[in-house]
Coordinates of C-alpha atoms and ligand atoms in Angstrom, one line a residue:
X1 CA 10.7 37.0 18.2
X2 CA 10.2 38.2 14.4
X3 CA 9.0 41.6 15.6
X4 CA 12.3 42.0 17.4
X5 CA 13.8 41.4 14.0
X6 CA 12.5 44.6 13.1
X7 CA 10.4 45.5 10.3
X8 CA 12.3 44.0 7.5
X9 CA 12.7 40.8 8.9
X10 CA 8.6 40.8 9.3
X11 CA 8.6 41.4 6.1
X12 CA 11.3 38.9 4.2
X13 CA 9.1 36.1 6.5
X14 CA 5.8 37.7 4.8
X15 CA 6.9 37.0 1.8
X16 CA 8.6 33.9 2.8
X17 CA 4.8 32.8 4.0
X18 CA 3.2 33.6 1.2
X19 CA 5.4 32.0 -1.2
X20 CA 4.9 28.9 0.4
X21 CA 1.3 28.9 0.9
X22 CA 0.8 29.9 -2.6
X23 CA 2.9 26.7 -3.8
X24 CA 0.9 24.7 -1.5
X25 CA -2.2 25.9 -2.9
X26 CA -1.1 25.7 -6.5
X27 CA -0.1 22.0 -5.8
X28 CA -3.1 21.3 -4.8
X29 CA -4.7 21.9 -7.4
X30 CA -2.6 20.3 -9.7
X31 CA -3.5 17.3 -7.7
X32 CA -7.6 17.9 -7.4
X33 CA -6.7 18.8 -11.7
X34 CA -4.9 15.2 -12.2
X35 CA -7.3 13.0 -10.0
X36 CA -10.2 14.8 -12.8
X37 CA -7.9 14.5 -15.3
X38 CA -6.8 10.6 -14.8
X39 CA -3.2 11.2 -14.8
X40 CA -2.7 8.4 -12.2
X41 CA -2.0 4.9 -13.1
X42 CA -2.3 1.8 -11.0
X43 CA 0.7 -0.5 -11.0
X44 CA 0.3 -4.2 -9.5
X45 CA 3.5 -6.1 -8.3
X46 CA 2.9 -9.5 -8.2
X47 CA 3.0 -11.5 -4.7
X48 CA 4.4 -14.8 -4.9
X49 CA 3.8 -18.0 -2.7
X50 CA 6.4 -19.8 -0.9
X51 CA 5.5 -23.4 -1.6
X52 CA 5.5 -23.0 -5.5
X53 CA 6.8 -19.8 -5.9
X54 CA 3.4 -19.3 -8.6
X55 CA 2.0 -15.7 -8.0
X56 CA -1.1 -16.0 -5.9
X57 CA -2.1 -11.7 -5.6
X58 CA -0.9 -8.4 -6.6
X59 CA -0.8 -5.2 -4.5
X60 CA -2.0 -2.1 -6.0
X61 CA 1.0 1.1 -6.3
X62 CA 0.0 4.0 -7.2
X63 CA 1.6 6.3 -10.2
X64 CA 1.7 10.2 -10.9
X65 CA 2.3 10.5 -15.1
X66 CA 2.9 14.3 -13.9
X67 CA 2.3 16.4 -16.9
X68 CA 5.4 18.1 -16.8
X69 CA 7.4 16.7 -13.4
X70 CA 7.0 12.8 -15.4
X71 CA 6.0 9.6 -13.7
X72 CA 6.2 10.0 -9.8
X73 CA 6.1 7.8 -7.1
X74 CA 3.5 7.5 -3.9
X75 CA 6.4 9.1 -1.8
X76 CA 6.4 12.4 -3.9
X77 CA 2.2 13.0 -3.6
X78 CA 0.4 10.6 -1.0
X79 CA 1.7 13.0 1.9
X80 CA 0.2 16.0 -0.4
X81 CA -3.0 13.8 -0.5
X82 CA -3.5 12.9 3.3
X83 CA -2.6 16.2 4.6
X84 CA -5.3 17.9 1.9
X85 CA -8.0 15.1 2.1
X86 CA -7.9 14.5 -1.5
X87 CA -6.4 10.8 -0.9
X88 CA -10.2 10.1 -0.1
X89 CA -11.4 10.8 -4.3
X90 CA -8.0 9.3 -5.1
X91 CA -8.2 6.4 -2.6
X92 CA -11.9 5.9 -4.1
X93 CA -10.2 5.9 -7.7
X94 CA -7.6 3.4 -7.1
X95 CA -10.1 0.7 -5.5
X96 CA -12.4 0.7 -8.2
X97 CA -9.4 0.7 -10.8
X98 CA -7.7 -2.6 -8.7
X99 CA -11.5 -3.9 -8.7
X100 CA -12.0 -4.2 -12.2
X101 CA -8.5 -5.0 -13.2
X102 CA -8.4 -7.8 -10.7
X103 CA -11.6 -8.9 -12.3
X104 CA -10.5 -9.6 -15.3
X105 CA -7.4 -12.0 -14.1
X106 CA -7.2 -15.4 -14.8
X107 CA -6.6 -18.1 -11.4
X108 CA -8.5 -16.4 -9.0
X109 CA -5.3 -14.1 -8.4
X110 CA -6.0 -11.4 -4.6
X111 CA -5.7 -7.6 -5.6
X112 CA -3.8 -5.7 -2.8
X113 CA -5.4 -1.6 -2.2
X114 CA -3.5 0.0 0.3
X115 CA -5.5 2.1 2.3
X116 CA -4.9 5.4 4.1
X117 CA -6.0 6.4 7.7
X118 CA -8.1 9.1 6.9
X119 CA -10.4 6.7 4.2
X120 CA -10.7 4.2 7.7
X121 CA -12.0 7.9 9.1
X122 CA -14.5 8.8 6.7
X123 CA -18.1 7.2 7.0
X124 CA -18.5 5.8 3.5
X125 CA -15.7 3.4 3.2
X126 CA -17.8 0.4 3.6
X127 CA -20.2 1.8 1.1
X128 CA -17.3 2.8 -1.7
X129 CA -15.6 -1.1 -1.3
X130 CA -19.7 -2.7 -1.4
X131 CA -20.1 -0.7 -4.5
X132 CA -16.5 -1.2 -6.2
X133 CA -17.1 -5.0 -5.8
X134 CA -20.6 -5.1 -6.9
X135 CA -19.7 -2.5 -10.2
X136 CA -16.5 -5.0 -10.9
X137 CA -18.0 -8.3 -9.7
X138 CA -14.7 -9.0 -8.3
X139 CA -15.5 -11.4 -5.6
X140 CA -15.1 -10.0 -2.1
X141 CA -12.4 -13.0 -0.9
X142 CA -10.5 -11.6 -3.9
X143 CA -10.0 -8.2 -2.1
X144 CA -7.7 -7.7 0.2
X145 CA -6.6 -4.3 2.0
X146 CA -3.9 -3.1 4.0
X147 CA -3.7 -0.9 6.5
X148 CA -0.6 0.2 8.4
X149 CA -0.1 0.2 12.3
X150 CA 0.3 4.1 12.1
X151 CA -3.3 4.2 10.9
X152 CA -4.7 2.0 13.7
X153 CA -3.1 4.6 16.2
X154 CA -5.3 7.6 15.1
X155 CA -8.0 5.2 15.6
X156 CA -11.5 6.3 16.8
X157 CA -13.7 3.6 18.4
X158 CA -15.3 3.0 15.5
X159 CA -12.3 2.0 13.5
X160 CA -12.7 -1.5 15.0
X161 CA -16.6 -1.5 13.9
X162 CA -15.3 -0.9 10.3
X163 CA -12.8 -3.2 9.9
X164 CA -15.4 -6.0 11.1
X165 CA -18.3 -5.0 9.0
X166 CA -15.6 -5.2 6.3
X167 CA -14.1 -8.5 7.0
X168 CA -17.8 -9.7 7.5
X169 CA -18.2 -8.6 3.7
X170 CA -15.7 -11.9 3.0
X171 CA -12.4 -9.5 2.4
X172 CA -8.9 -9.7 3.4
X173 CA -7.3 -7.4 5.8
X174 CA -3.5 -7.1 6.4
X175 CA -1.3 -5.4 8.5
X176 CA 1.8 -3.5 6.4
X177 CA 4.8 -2.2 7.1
X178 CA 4.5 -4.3 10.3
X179 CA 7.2 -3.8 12.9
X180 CA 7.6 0.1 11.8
X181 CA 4.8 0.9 14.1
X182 CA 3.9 1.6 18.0
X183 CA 1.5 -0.7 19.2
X184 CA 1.7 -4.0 17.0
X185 CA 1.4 -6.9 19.5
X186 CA -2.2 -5.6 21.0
X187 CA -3.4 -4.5 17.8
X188 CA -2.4 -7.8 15.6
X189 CA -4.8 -9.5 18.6
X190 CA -7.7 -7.2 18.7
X191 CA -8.0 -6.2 15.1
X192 CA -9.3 -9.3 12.2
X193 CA -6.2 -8.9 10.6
X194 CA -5.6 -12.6 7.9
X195 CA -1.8 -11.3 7.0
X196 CA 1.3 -9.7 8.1
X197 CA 3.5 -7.5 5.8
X198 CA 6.8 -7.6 7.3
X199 CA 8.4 -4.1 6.5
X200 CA 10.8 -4.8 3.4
X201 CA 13.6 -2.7 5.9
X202 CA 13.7 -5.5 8.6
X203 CA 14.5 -7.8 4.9
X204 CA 16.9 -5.8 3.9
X205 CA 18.6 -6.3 7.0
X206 CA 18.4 -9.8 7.3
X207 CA 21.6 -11.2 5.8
X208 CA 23.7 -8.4 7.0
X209 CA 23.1 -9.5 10.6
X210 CA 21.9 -12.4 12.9
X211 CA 20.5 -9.8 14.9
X212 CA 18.5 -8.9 11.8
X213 CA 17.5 -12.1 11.1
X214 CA 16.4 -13.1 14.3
X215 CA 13.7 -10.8 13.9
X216 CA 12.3 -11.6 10.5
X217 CA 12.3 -15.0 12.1
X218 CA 10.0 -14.0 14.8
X219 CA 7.5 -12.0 13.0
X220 CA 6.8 -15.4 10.9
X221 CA 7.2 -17.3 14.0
X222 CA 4.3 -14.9 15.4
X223 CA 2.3 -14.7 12.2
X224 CA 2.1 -18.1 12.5
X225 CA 1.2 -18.3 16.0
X226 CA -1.6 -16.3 15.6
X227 CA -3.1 -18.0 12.1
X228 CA -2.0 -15.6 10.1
X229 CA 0.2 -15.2 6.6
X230 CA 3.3 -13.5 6.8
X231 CA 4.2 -11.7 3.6
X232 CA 7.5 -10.8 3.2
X233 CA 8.0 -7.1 1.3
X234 CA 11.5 -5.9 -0.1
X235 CA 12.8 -9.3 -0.9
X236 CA 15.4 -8.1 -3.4
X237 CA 17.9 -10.7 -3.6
X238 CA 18.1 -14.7 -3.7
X239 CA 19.7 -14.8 -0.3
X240 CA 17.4 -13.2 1.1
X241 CA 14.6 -15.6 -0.6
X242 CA 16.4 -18.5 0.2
X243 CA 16.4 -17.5 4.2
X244 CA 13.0 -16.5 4.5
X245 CA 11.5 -19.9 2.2
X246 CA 13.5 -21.7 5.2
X247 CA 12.2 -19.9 7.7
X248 CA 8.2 -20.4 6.7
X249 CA 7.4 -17.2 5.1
X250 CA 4.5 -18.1 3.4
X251 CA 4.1 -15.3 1.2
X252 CA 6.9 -13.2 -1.0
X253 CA 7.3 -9.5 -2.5
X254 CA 10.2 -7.9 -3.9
X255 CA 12.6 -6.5 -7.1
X256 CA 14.2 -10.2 -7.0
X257 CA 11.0 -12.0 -8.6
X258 CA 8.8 -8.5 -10.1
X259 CA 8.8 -5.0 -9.9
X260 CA 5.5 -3.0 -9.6
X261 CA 4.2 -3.3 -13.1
X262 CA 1.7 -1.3 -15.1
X263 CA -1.8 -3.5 -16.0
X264 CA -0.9 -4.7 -19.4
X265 CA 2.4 -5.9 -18.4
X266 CA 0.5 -7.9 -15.8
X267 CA -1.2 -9.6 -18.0
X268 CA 1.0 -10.3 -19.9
X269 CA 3.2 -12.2 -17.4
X270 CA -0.1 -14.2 -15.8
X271 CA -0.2 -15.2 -19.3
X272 CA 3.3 -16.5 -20.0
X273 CA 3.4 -18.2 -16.4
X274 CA 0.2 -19.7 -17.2
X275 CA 1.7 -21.4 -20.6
X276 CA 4.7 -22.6 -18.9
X277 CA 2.5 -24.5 -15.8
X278 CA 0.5 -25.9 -19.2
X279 CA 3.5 -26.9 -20.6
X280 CA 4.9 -28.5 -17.2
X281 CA 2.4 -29.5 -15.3
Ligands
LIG1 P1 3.9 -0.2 0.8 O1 2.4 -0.4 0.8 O2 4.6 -0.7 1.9 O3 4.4 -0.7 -0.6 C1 5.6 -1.4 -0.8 C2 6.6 -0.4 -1.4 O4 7.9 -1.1 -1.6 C3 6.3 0.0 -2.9 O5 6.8 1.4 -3.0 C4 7.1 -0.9 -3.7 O6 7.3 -0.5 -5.0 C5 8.3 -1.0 -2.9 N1 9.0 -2.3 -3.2 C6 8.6 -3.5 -3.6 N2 9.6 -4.4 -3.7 C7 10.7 -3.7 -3.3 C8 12.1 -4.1 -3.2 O7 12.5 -5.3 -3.5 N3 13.0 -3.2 -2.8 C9 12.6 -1.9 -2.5 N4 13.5 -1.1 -2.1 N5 11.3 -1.5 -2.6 C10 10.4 -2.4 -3.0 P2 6.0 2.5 -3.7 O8 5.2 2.0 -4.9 O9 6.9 3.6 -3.9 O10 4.9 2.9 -2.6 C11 5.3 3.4 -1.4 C12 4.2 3.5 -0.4 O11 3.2 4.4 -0.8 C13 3.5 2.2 -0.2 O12 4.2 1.4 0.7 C14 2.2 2.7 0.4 O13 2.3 3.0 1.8 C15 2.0 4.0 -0.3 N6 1.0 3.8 -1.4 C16 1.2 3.3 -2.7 N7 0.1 3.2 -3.4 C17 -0.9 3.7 -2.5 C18 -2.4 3.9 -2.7 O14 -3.0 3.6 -3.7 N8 -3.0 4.4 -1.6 C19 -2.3 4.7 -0.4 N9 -3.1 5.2 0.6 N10 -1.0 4.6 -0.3 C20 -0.3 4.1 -1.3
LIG2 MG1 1.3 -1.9 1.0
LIG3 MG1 4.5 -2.2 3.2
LIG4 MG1 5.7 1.1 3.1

């Protein structure tokens, strides 16, 4: 088809081709630079439960401070990563960070580490999480990872051998972005999954429609059913809150109560919540 362009055609998509594949390559290693470098920062935003609305976990987000693009989001480099392999150094990075930040929190507080399909690929995943526990001495029951449907589709056999001999370490597993997927029901039965995320775009639905509604309700009506926690993600305003605390949700996430926060800032809010439960017991 090109050649019938003729010859200047070839060449404009020669060009065109090269252009691109330099970028790509450049990009690259401006991510393999920043991974060596440290330019990424783990954010945590705090996970709150329904019965006292206390936070109860955090889930790890990770940051880009790009040196000359600023701070960017998962959205603008995790693709980048997977499609490069590098998400295995950085996925590697961000569990040991969560590790020993979680380590150091007060109330026995989960840490959240999303993980991506290609780290459930790789043969040393069990290894990295047994060694990011023992380094930290976070407690494995204060681990928890999540794993989205899309990567128990490109599933090998052994996928299912990994996720028990890491839920046999005393770790969490939960399912996120659940309802986004292809084949949830089967997998939510054959997998050791302890929690449901429900994607934060079936919550942002939820007061707009009964429709909507109606299906937040059953994902915590199944969650339930099957002895697991239902998280709720995306909970952004107190409508929304107030429907899914009547519906059982048992756990919550969203703008409304926290935004992903850097480390210190953390902290610093464990801390205040901490004097006010002292100070009204
Ligand atoms: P996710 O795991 O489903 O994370 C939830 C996303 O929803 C986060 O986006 C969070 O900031 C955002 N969010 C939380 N509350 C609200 C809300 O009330 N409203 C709205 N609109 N959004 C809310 P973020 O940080 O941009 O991360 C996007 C995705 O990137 C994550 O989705 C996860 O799939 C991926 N990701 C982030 N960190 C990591 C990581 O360390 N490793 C891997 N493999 N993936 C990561
Ligand atoms: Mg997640
Ligand atoms: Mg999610
Ligand atoms: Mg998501």
């Amino acid at each position: 088809q090109a050649k019938a362009d003729g010859r200047g055609t070839w060449c404009f998509y020669g060009v065109e081709m090269d252009k691109r594949l330099h970028e790509r390559r450049n990009q690259e290693d401006e991510l393999r630079q920043a991974i060596a470098e440290g330019q990424f920062e783990a954010y945590y935003q705090p996970r709150y439960l329904s019965e006292d609305m206390r936070i109860n976990g955090a889930e790890t987000l990770l940051r880009w401070h790009h040196p000359s693009r600023g701070l960017l989001l998962p959205e603008q480099f995790i693709p980048l990563a997977e499609e490069t392999g590098l998400i295995v150094p950085l996925g590697e990075w961000v569990l040991r960070e969560a590790c020993f930040e979680a380590a150091n929190w007060t109330d026995d507080l989960v840490v959240s580490v999303n993980l991506s399909p290609l780290q459930l690929r790789i043969g040393d995943l069990y290894l990295v999480i047994v060694s990011a526990l023992g380094d930290s001495g976070l407690p494995a029951n204060r681990l928890e990872l999540e794993i989205t449907e899309t990567a128990l589709l490109q599933e090998n056999e052994s996928t299912l051998d990994v996720l028990n001999r890491l839920k046999s370490l005393g770790l969490r597993l939960a399912m996120d972005d659940f309802g986004t997927g292809y084949s949830s029901l089967s997998n939510l039965r054959n997998y050791p999954f302890d929690m449901i995320k429900i994607d934060g775009s079936f919550i942002a639905g939820m007061s707009l429609s009964v429709e909507n509604h109606s299906i937040v309700k059953a994902l915590i009506d199944l969650g339930r059913g099957l002895r697991m926690r239902v998280t709720a993600e995306g909970v952004e305003t107190l409508e929304q809150l107030n429907l899914l605390l009547a519906d059982g949700c048992s756990e919550l996430q969203g703008f409304h109560m926290s935004h992903p926060l850097p480390a210190k800032e953390l902290s610093a809010l464990l801390s205040k919540a901490r004097l006010a439960d002292e100070a009204n017991p």
